[in-house]
mmCIF file of N, CA and C in Angstrom:
data_model
loop_
_atom_site.group_PDB
_atom_site.id
_atom_site.type_symbol
_atom_site.label_atom_id
_atom_site.label_comp_id
_atom_site.label_asym_id
_atom_site.label_seq_id
_atom_site.Cartn_x
_atom_site.Cartn_y
_atom_site.Cartn_z
ATOM 1 N N GLN A 1 33.106 19.394 115.193
ATOM 2 C CA GLN A 1 33.812 20.608 115.625
ATOM 3 C C GLN A 1 35.197 20.216 116.126
ATOM 4 N N VAL A 2 36.217 20.867 115.589
ATOM 5 C CA VAL A 2 37.591 20.603 115.983
ATOM 6 C C VAL A 2 38.095 21.771 116.822
ATOM 7 N N GLN A 3 38.775 21.454 117.886
ATOM 8 C CA GLN A 3 39.406 22.487 118.715
ATOM 9 C C GLN A 3 40.871 22.180 118.891
ATOM 10 N N LEU A 4 41.682 23.225 118.818
ATOM 11 C CA LEU A 4 43.101 23.140 119.150
ATOM 12 C C LEU A 4 43.301 24.019 120.373
ATOM 13 N N VAL A 5 43.693 23.409 121.468
ATOM 14 C CA VAL A 5 43.847 24.131 122.730
ATOM 15 C C VAL A 5 45.315 24.177 123.107
ATOM 16 N N GLU A 6 45.842 25.395 123.180
ATOM 17 C CA GLU A 6 47.256 25.605 123.492
ATOM 18 C C GLU A 6 47.422 25.926 124.969
ATOM 19 N N SER A 7 48.593 25.605 125.475
ATOM 20 C CA SER A 7 48.944 25.967 126.847
ATOM 21 C C SER A 7 50.454 26.069 126.955
ATOM 22 N N GLY A 8 50.908 26.743 128.019
ATOM 23 C CA GLY A 8 52.334 26.781 128.307
ATOM 24 C C GLY A 8 53.018 28.102 128.048
ATOM 25 N N GLY A 9 52.319 29.076 127.495
ATOM 26 C CA GLY A 9 52.952 30.372 127.267
ATOM 27 C C GLY A 9 53.152 31.122 128.571
ATOM 28 N N GLY A 10 53.828 32.254 128.482
ATOM 29 C CA GLY A 10 54.045 33.062 129.666
ATOM 30 C C GLY A 10 55.234 33.975 129.524
ATOM 31 N N LEU A 11 55.684 34.475 130.661
ATOM 32 C CA LEU A 11 56.822 35.394 130.721
ATOM 33 C C LEU A 11 58.053 34.631 131.198
ATOM 34 N N VAL A 12 59.148 34.811 130.494
ATOM 35 C CA VAL A 12 60.382 34.128 130.865
ATOM 36 C C VAL A 12 61.552 35.073 130.623
ATOM 37 N N GLN A 13 62.599 34.907 131.398
ATOM 38 C CA GLN A 13 63.786 35.748 131.238
ATOM 39 C C GLN A 13 64.626 35.265 130.062
ATOM 40 N N PRO A 14 65.405 36.138 129.463
ATOM 41 C CA PRO A 14 66.318 35.712 128.389
ATOM 42 C C PRO A 14 67.206 34.557 128.844
ATOM 43 N N GLY A 15 67.346 33.582 127.960
ATOM 44 C CA GLY A 15 68.110 32.389 128.297
ATOM 45 C C GLY A 15 67.282 31.289 128.917
ATOM 46 N N GLY A 16 66.046 31.590 129.242
ATOM 47 C CA GLY A 16 65.180 30.617 129.882
ATOM 48 C C GLY A 16 64.497 29.689 128.894
ATOM 49 N N SER A 17 63.618 28.849 129.434
ATOM 50 C CA SER A 17 62.929 27.837 128.633
ATOM 51 C C SER A 17 61.433 27.857 128.907
ATOM 52 N N LEU A 18 60.701 27.448 127.902
ATOM 53 C CA LEU A 18 59.260 27.232 128.030
ATOM 54 C C LEU A 18 58.896 26.019 127.186
ATOM 55 N N ARG A 19 57.796 25.370 127.567
ATOM 56 C CA ARG A 19 57.273 24.254 126.780
ATOM 57 C C ARG A 19 55.813 24.524 126.462
ATOM 58 N N LEU A 20 55.522 24.596 125.170
ATOM 59 C CA LEU A 20 54.148 24.781 124.720
ATOM 60 C C LEU A 20 53.529 23.428 124.388
ATOM 61 N N SER A 21 52.232 23.319 124.641
ATOM 62 C CA SER A 21 51.482 22.125 124.288
ATOM 63 C C SER A 21 50.240 22.527 123.504
ATOM 64 N N CYS A 22 49.816 21.648 122.612
ATOM 65 C CA CYS A 22 48.601 21.893 121.848
ATOM 66 C C CYS A 22 47.908 20.556 121.634
ATOM 67 N N ALA A 23 46.682 20.472 122.109
ATOM 68 C CA ALA A 23 45.905 19.250 121.971
ATOM 69 C C ALA A 23 44.754 19.482 121.008
ATOM 70 N N ALA A 24 44.636 18.601 120.036
ATOM 71 C CA ALA A 24 43.526 18.650 119.078
ATOM 72 C C ALA A 24 42.429 17.709 119.543
ATOM 73 N N SER A 25 41.205 18.217 119.547
ATOM 74 C CA SER A 25 40.072 17.395 119.982
ATOM 75 C C SER A 25 38.903 17.567 119.025
ATOM 76 N N GLY A 26 37.985 16.602 119.085
ATOM 77 C CA GLY A 26 36.832 16.639 118.206
ATOM 78 C C GLY A 26 36.792 15.405 117.339
ATOM 79 N N SER A 27 35.950 15.458 116.334
ATOM 80 C CA SER A 27 35.784 14.333 115.429
ATOM 81 C C SER A 27 36.868 14.390 114.350
ATOM 82 N N ILE A 28 37.983 13.733 114.623
ATOM 83 C CA ILE A 28 39.150 13.787 113.738
ATOM 84 C C ILE A 28 39.442 12.393 113.203
ATOM 85 N N PHE A 29 39.559 12.277 111.885
ATOM 86 C CA PHE A 29 39.887 10.994 111.287
ATOM 87 C C PHE A 29 41.393 10.804 111.175
ATOM 88 N N SER A 30 42.079 11.852 110.740
ATOM 89 C CA SER A 30 43.516 11.729 110.518
ATOM 90 C C SER A 30 44.171 13.101 110.600
ATOM 91 N N ILE A 31 45.357 13.128 111.186
ATOM 92 C CA ILE A 31 46.146 14.367 111.240
ATOM 93 C C ILE A 31 47.404 14.173 110.422
ATOM 94 N N GLU A 32 47.581 14.999 109.406
ATOM 95 C CA GLU A 32 48.749 14.891 108.538
ATOM 96 C C GLU A 32 49.964 15.550 109.178
ATOM 97 N N ALA A 33 49.773 16.720 109.719
ATOM 98 C CA ALA A 33 50.894 17.452 110.305
ATOM 99 C C ALA A 33 50.377 18.406 111.372
ATOM 100 N N MET A 34 51.243 18.692 112.312
ATOM 101 C CA MET A 34 50.953 19.711 113.318
ATOM 102 C C MET A 34 52.171 20.605 113.447
ATOM 103 N N GLY A 35 51.914 21.848 113.807
ATOM 104 C CA GLY A 35 53.043 22.758 113.897
ATOM 105 C C GLY A 35 52.738 23.987 114.715
ATOM 106 N N TRP A 36 53.756 24.821 114.793
ATOM 107 C CA TRP A 36 53.664 26.069 115.545
ATOM 108 C C TRP A 36 54.078 27.221 114.640
ATOM 109 N N TYR A 37 53.302 28.274 114.692
ATOM 110 C CA TYR A 37 53.599 29.523 114.022
ATOM 111 C C TYR A 37 53.647 30.610 115.091
ATOM 112 N N ARG A 38 54.247 31.735 114.746
ATOM 113 C CA ARG A 38 54.252 32.855 115.673
ATOM 114 C C ARG A 38 54.092 34.165 114.926
ATOM 115 N N GLN A 39 53.548 35.135 115.664
ATOM 116 C CA GLN A 39 53.360 36.456 115.085
ATOM 117 C C GLN A 39 53.725 37.509 116.123
ATOM 118 N N ALA A 40 54.741 38.269 115.810
ATOM 119 C CA ALA A 40 55.162 39.375 116.667
ATOM 120 C C ALA A 40 54.439 40.642 116.228
ATOM 121 N N PRO A 41 54.330 41.631 117.108
ATOM 122 C CA PRO A 41 53.642 42.877 116.750
ATOM 123 C C PRO A 41 54.247 43.514 115.511
ATOM 124 N N GLY A 42 53.389 43.841 114.554
ATOM 125 C CA GLY A 42 53.840 44.503 113.343
ATOM 126 C C GLY A 42 54.500 43.599 112.321
ATOM 127 N N LYS A 43 54.491 42.291 112.590
ATOM 128 C CA LYS A 43 55.136 41.349 111.673
ATOM 129 C C LYS A 43 54.131 40.314 111.183
ATOM 130 N N GLN A 44 54.492 39.655 110.097
ATOM 131 C CA GLN A 44 53.636 38.596 109.563
ATOM 132 C C GLN A 44 53.803 37.319 110.380
ATOM 133 N N ARG A 45 52.766 36.504 110.338
ATOM 134 C CA ARG A 45 52.852 35.199 110.987
ATOM 135 C C ARG A 45 53.873 34.348 110.247
ATOM 136 N N GLU A 46 54.723 33.643 111.014
ATOM 137 C CA GLU A 46 55.769 32.835 110.395
ATOM 138 C C GLU A 46 55.787 31.442 110.996
ATOM 139 N N LEU A 47 56.231 30.500 110.191
ATOM 140 C CA LEU A 47 56.384 29.133 110.665
ATOM 141 C C LEU A 47 57.540 29.054 111.650
ATOM 142 N N VAL A 48 57.311 28.373 112.752
ATOM 143 C CA VAL A 48 58.371 28.120 113.724
ATOM 144 C C VAL A 48 58.886 26.693 113.568
ATOM 145 N N ALA A 49 57.955 25.732 113.623
ATOM 146 C CA ALA A 49 58.336 24.325 113.510
ATOM 147 C C ALA A 49 57.123 23.508 113.095
ATOM 148 N N LEU A 50 57.405 22.402 112.404
ATOM 149 C CA LEU A 50 56.346 21.550 111.880
ATOM 150 C C LEU A 50 56.777 20.105 112.046
ATOM 151 N N ILE A 51 55.814 19.223 112.339
ATOM 152 C CA ILE A 51 56.112 17.794 112.416
ATOM 153 C C ILE A 51 54.994 17.029 111.722
ATOM 154 N N THR A 52 55.373 16.087 110.861
ATOM 155 C CA THR A 52 54.386 15.303 110.128
ATOM 156 C C THR A 52 53.971 14.067 110.933
ATOM 157 N N SER A 53 52.967 13.374 110.431
ATOM 158 C CA SER A 53 52.513 12.165 111.106
ATOM 159 C C SER A 53 53.601 11.106 111.139
ATOM 160 N N GLY A 54 54.508 11.176 110.174
ATOM 161 C CA GLY A 54 55.610 10.230 110.145
ATOM 162 C C GLY A 54 56.803 10.634 110.977
ATOM 163 N N GLY A 55 56.746 11.817 111.548
ATOM 164 C CA GLY A 55 57.819 12.273 112.425
ATOM 165 C C GLY A 55 58.837 13.184 111.776
ATOM 166 N N SER A 56 58.676 13.505 110.516
ATOM 167 C CA SER A 56 59.592 14.454 109.872
ATOM 168 C C SER A 56 59.358 15.845 110.429
ATOM 169 N N THR A 57 60.461 16.583 110.603
ATOM 170 C CA THR A 57 60.365 17.915 111.198
ATOM 171 C C THR A 57 60.969 18.970 110.289
ATOM 172 N N ASN A 58 60.511 20.198 110.490
ATOM 173 C CA ASN A 58 61.025 21.337 109.754
ATOM 174 C C ASN A 58 61.035 22.520 110.711
ATOM 175 N N TYR A 59 62.145 23.253 110.737
ATOM 176 C CA TYR A 59 62.297 24.376 111.655
ATOM 177 C C TYR A 59 62.669 25.653 110.914
ATOM 178 N N ALA A 60 62.228 26.775 111.433
ATOM 179 C CA ALA A 60 62.719 28.053 110.958
ATOM 180 C C ALA A 60 64.192 28.156 111.330
ATOM 181 N N ASP A 61 64.978 28.786 110.471
ATOM 182 C CA ASP A 61 66.414 28.905 110.734
ATOM 183 C C ASP A 61 66.691 29.579 112.070
ATOM 184 N N SER A 62 65.839 30.522 112.438
ATOM 185 C CA SER A 62 66.073 31.311 113.648
ATOM 186 C C SER A 62 65.923 30.496 114.935
ATOM 187 N N VAL A 63 65.304 29.313 114.852
ATOM 188 C CA VAL A 63 65.090 28.526 116.070
ATOM 189 C C VAL A 63 65.840 27.195 116.057
ATOM 190 N N LYS A 64 66.496 26.879 114.967
ATOM 191 C CA LYS A 64 67.219 25.609 114.879
ATOM 192 C C LYS A 64 68.272 25.517 115.976
ATOM 193 N N GLY A 65 68.297 24.363 116.639
ATOM 194 C CA GLY A 65 69.243 24.155 117.720
ATOM 195 C C GLY A 65 68.756 24.646 119.068
ATOM 196 N N ARG A 66 67.659 25.400 119.081
ATOM 197 C CA ARG A 66 67.116 25.907 120.350
ATOM 198 C C ARG A 66 65.733 25.339 120.647
ATOM 199 N N PHE A 67 64.929 25.142 119.604
ATOM 200 C CA PHE A 67 63.563 24.649 119.773
ATOM 201 C C PHE A 67 63.474 23.204 119.282
ATOM 202 N N THR A 68 62.629 22.431 119.943
ATOM 203 C CA THR A 68 62.382 21.059 119.531
ATOM 204 C C THR A 68 60.879 20.793 119.499
ATOM 205 N N ILE A 69 60.410 20.312 118.367
ATOM 206 C CA ILE A 69 59.004 19.963 118.240
ATOM 207 C C ILE A 69 58.862 18.455 118.371
ATOM 208 N N SER A 70 57.804 18.040 119.058
ATOM 209 C CA SER A 70 57.530 16.609 119.198
ATOM 210 C C SER A 70 56.024 16.399 119.184
ATOM 211 N N ARG A 71 55.646 15.142 119.071
ATOM 212 C CA ARG A 71 54.219 14.863 118.866
ATOM 213 C C ARG A 71 53.848 13.538 119.509
ATOM 214 N N ASP A 72 52.681 13.505 120.120
ATOM 215 C CA ASP A 72 52.107 12.279 120.650
ATOM 216 C C ASP A 72 50.880 11.969 119.800
ATOM 217 N N ASN A 73 51.030 11.062 118.844
ATOM 218 C CA ASN A 73 49.942 10.781 117.912
ATOM 219 C C ASN A 73 48.722 10.201 118.620
ATOM 220 N N ALA A 74 48.946 9.429 119.649
ATOM 221 C CA ALA A 74 47.832 8.807 120.362
ATOM 222 C C ALA A 74 46.958 9.841 121.064
ATOM 223 N N LYS A 75 47.579 10.960 121.440
ATOM 224 C CA LYS A 75 46.855 12.016 122.154
ATOM 225 C C LYS A 75 46.536 13.204 121.248
ATOM 226 N N ASN A 76 46.903 13.108 119.980
ATOM 227 C CA ASN A 76 46.693 14.240 119.049
ATOM 228 C C ASN A 76 47.265 15.532 119.629
ATOM 229 N N THR A 77 48.455 15.428 120.180
ATOM 230 C CA THR A 77 49.071 16.555 120.878
ATOM 231 C C THR A 77 50.450 16.828 120.309
ATOM 232 N N VAL A 78 50.764 18.101 120.174
ATOM 233 C CA VAL A 78 52.086 18.521 119.716
ATOM 234 C C VAL A 78 52.699 19.413 120.787
ATOM 235 N N TYR A 79 54.013 19.295 120.922
ATOM 236 C CA TYR A 79 54.746 20.064 121.923
ATOM 237 C C TYR A 79 55.835 20.884 121.248
ATOM 238 N N LEU A 80 56.179 22.001 121.872
ATOM 239 C CA LEU A 80 57.312 22.800 121.414
ATOM 240 C C LEU A 80 58.157 23.146 122.625
ATOM 241 N N GLN A 81 59.309 22.513 122.712
ATOM 242 C CA GLN A 81 60.267 22.828 123.774
ATOM 243 C C GLN A 81 61.146 23.961 123.284
ATOM 244 N N MET A 82 61.129 25.062 123.999
ATOM 245 C CA MET A 82 61.869 26.254 123.596
ATOM 246 C C MET A 82 62.942 26.555 124.637
ATOM 247 N N ASN A 83 64.191 26.481 124.219
ATOM 248 C CA ASN A 83 65.332 26.753 125.100
ATOM 249 C C ASN A 83 66.096 27.970 124.608
ATOM 250 N N SER A 84 66.928 28.506 125.467
ATOM 251 C CA SER A 84 67.767 29.669 125.130
ATOM 252 C C SER A 84 66.940 30.781 124.502
ATOM 253 N N LEU A 85 65.850 31.091 125.144
ATOM 254 C CA LEU A 85 64.937 32.098 124.593
ATOM 255 C C LEU A 85 65.563 33.484 124.633
ATOM 256 N N SER A 86 65.236 34.270 123.619
ATOM 257 C CA SER A 86 65.715 35.650 123.536
ATOM 258 C C SER A 86 64.506 36.566 123.330
ATOM 259 N N PRO A 87 64.691 37.863 123.564
ATOM 260 C CA PRO A 87 63.567 38.798 123.359
ATOM 261 C C PRO A 87 62.986 38.725 121.949
ATOM 262 N N GLU A 88 63.817 38.324 120.976
ATOM 263 C CA GLU A 88 63.327 38.217 119.591
ATOM 264 C C GLU A 88 62.315 37.088 119.421
ATOM 265 N N ASP A 89 62.205 36.222 120.395
ATOM 266 C CA ASP A 89 61.221 35.140 120.347
ATOM 267 C C ASP A 89 59.849 35.578 120.876
ATOM 268 N N THR A 90 59.776 36.777 121.381
ATOM 269 C CA THR A 90 58.515 37.281 121.903
ATOM 270 C C THR A 90 57.477 37.380 120.787
ATOM 271 N N ALA A 91 56.334 36.740 121.001
ATOM 272 C CA ALA A 91 55.283 36.701 119.977
ATOM 273 C C ALA A 91 54.087 35.945 120.527
ATOM 274 N N VAL A 92 53.007 35.995 119.772
ATOM 275 C CA VAL A 92 51.892 35.079 120.022
ATOM 276 C C VAL A 92 52.166 33.816 119.206
ATOM 277 N N TYR A 93 52.138 32.687 119.866
ATOM 278 C CA TYR A 93 52.413 31.412 119.217
ATOM 279 C C TYR A 93 51.095 30.693 118.950
ATOM 280 N N TYR A 94 50.920 30.274 117.701
ATOM 281 C CA TYR A 94 49.690 29.618 117.272
ATOM 282 C C TYR A 94 49.967 28.164 116.895
ATOM 283 N N CYS A 95 49.113 27.305 117.367
ATOM 284 C CA CYS A 95 49.157 25.900 116.972
ATOM 285 C C CYS A 95 48.393 25.727 115.663
ATOM 286 N N ASN A 96 48.915 24.872 114.810
ATOM 287 C CA ASN A 96 48.276 24.582 113.533
ATOM 288 C C ASN A 96 48.208 23.075 113.322
ATOM 289 N N ALA A 97 47.106 22.623 112.745
ATOM 290 C CA ALA A 97 46.972 21.205 112.403
ATOM 291 C C ALA A 97 46.364 21.076 111.014
ATOM 292 N N ILE A 98 46.932 20.172 110.239
ATOM 293 C CA ILE A 98 46.373 19.833 108.925
ATOM 294 C C ILE A 98 45.710 18.476 109.097
ATOM 295 N N LEU A 99 44.400 18.459 109.041
ATOM 296 C CA LEU A 99 43.708 17.237 109.410
ATOM 297 C C LEU A 99 42.497 16.964 108.541
ATOM 298 N N MET A 100 42.064 15.696 108.617
ATOM 299 C CA MET A 100 40.921 15.214 107.857
ATOM 300 C C MET A 100 39.834 14.801 108.847
ATOM 301 N N LEU A 101 38.617 15.282 108.625
ATOM 302 C CA LEU A 101 37.550 14.992 109.569
ATOM 303 C C LEU A 101 36.940 13.614 109.373
ATOM 304 N N SER A 102 36.887 13.156 108.134
ATOM 305 C CA SER A 102 36.346 11.826 107.881
ATOM 306 C C SER A 102 36.986 11.268 106.619
ATOM 307 N N ARG A 103 36.952 9.950 106.507
ATOM 308 C CA ARG A 103 37.597 9.279 105.377
ATOM 309 C C ARG A 103 37.045 9.806 104.058
ATOM 310 N N GLY A 104 37.970 10.096 103.130
ATOM 311 C CA GLY A 104 37.554 10.535 101.796
ATOM 312 C C GLY A 104 37.389 12.023 101.642
ATOM 313 N N THR A 105 37.457 12.768 102.748
ATOM 314 C CA THR A 105 37.387 14.225 102.643
ATOM 315 C C THR A 105 38.802 14.777 102.500
ATOM 316 N N THR A 106 38.884 16.076 102.316
ATOM 317 C CA THR A 106 40.196 16.682 102.102
ATOM 318 C C THR A 106 40.794 17.140 103.424
ATOM 319 N N TYR A 107 42.114 17.246 103.420
ATOM 320 C CA TYR A 107 42.798 17.818 104.574
ATOM 321 C C TYR A 107 42.564 19.330 104.601
ATOM 322 N N ARG A 108 42.355 19.856 105.806
ATOM 323 C CA ARG A 108 42.137 21.289 105.977
ATOM 324 C C ARG A 108 42.979 21.806 107.122
ATOM 325 N N ASN A 109 43.220 23.103 107.089
ATOM 326 C CA ASN A 109 43.994 23.785 108.131
ATOM 327 C C ASN A 109 43.106 24.209 109.292
ATOM 328 N N TYR A 110 43.578 23.981 110.500
ATOM 329 C CA TYR A 110 42.902 24.453 111.700
ATOM 330 C C TYR A 110 43.919 25.157 112.585
ATOM 331 N N TRP A 111 43.413 26.169 113.318
ATOM 332 C CA TRP A 111 44.293 26.996 114.146
ATOM 333 C C TRP A 111 43.799 27.051 115.580
ATOM 334 N N GLY A 112 44.763 27.147 116.500
ATOM 335 C CA GLY A 112 44.436 27.430 117.875
ATOM 336 C C GLY A 112 44.229 28.915 118.086
ATOM 337 N N GLN A 113 43.904 29.278 119.324
ATOM 338 C CA GLN A 113 43.588 30.678 119.620
ATOM 339 C C GLN A 113 44.848 31.506 119.880
ATOM 340 N N GLY A 114 45.963 30.852 120.085
ATOM 341 C CA GLY A 114 47.219 31.551 120.308
ATOM 342 C C GLY A 114 47.555 31.661 121.785
ATOM 343 N N THR A 115 48.848 31.627 122.073
ATOM 344 C CA THR A 115 49.320 31.801 123.442
ATOM 345 C C THR A 115 50.515 32.756 123.421
ATOM 346 N N GLN A 116 50.522 33.687 124.344
ATOM 347 C CA GLN A 116 51.554 34.719 124.364
ATOM 348 C C GLN A 116 52.827 34.189 125.014
ATOM 349 N N VAL A 117 53.934 34.423 124.344
ATOM 350 C CA VAL A 117 55.259 34.153 124.902
ATOM 351 C C VAL A 117 56.010 35.476 124.952
ATOM 352 N N THR A 118 56.429 35.866 126.135
ATOM 353 C CA THR A 118 57.166 37.109 126.315
ATOM 354 C C THR A 118 58.500 36.796 126.972
ATOM 355 N N VAL A 119 59.574 37.230 126.301
ATOM 356 C CA VAL A 119 60.918 37.013 126.824
ATOM 357 C C VAL A 119 61.484 38.377 127.200
ATOM 358 N N SER A 120 61.641 38.587 128.494
ATOM 359 C CA SER A 120 62.070 39.892 128.973
ATOM 360 C C SER A 120 62.667 39.761 130.362
ATOM 361 N N SER A 121 63.634 40.633 130.640
ATOM 362 C CA SER A 121 64.216 40.662 131.980
ATOM 363 C C SER A 121 63.499 41.686 132.843
#
């Protein structure tokens, strides 16, 4: 059983910062990539940022220069530092991991339960 546990969401004023964390636990053989997605009310879930096991990153254009994704491979944990937040960043943020449970099996997608980020004055 694999679990992705997110933390760090909350209410912040425009221009403020938050740091999200997501720890993957369970019987995990290998993690290919971890990332963050978000879904605002009435909108589709979208990629925010992704980081591979090798450290390559990919960001949505809307967050480039404001958000930074990082990863601690030893702890199977991914972080999202979010700066200069605006109301448009308000959404439920979901952690995602592409991982392999045992040698020789295929990589599969796993999701966290989501954490609410609200940017409002």
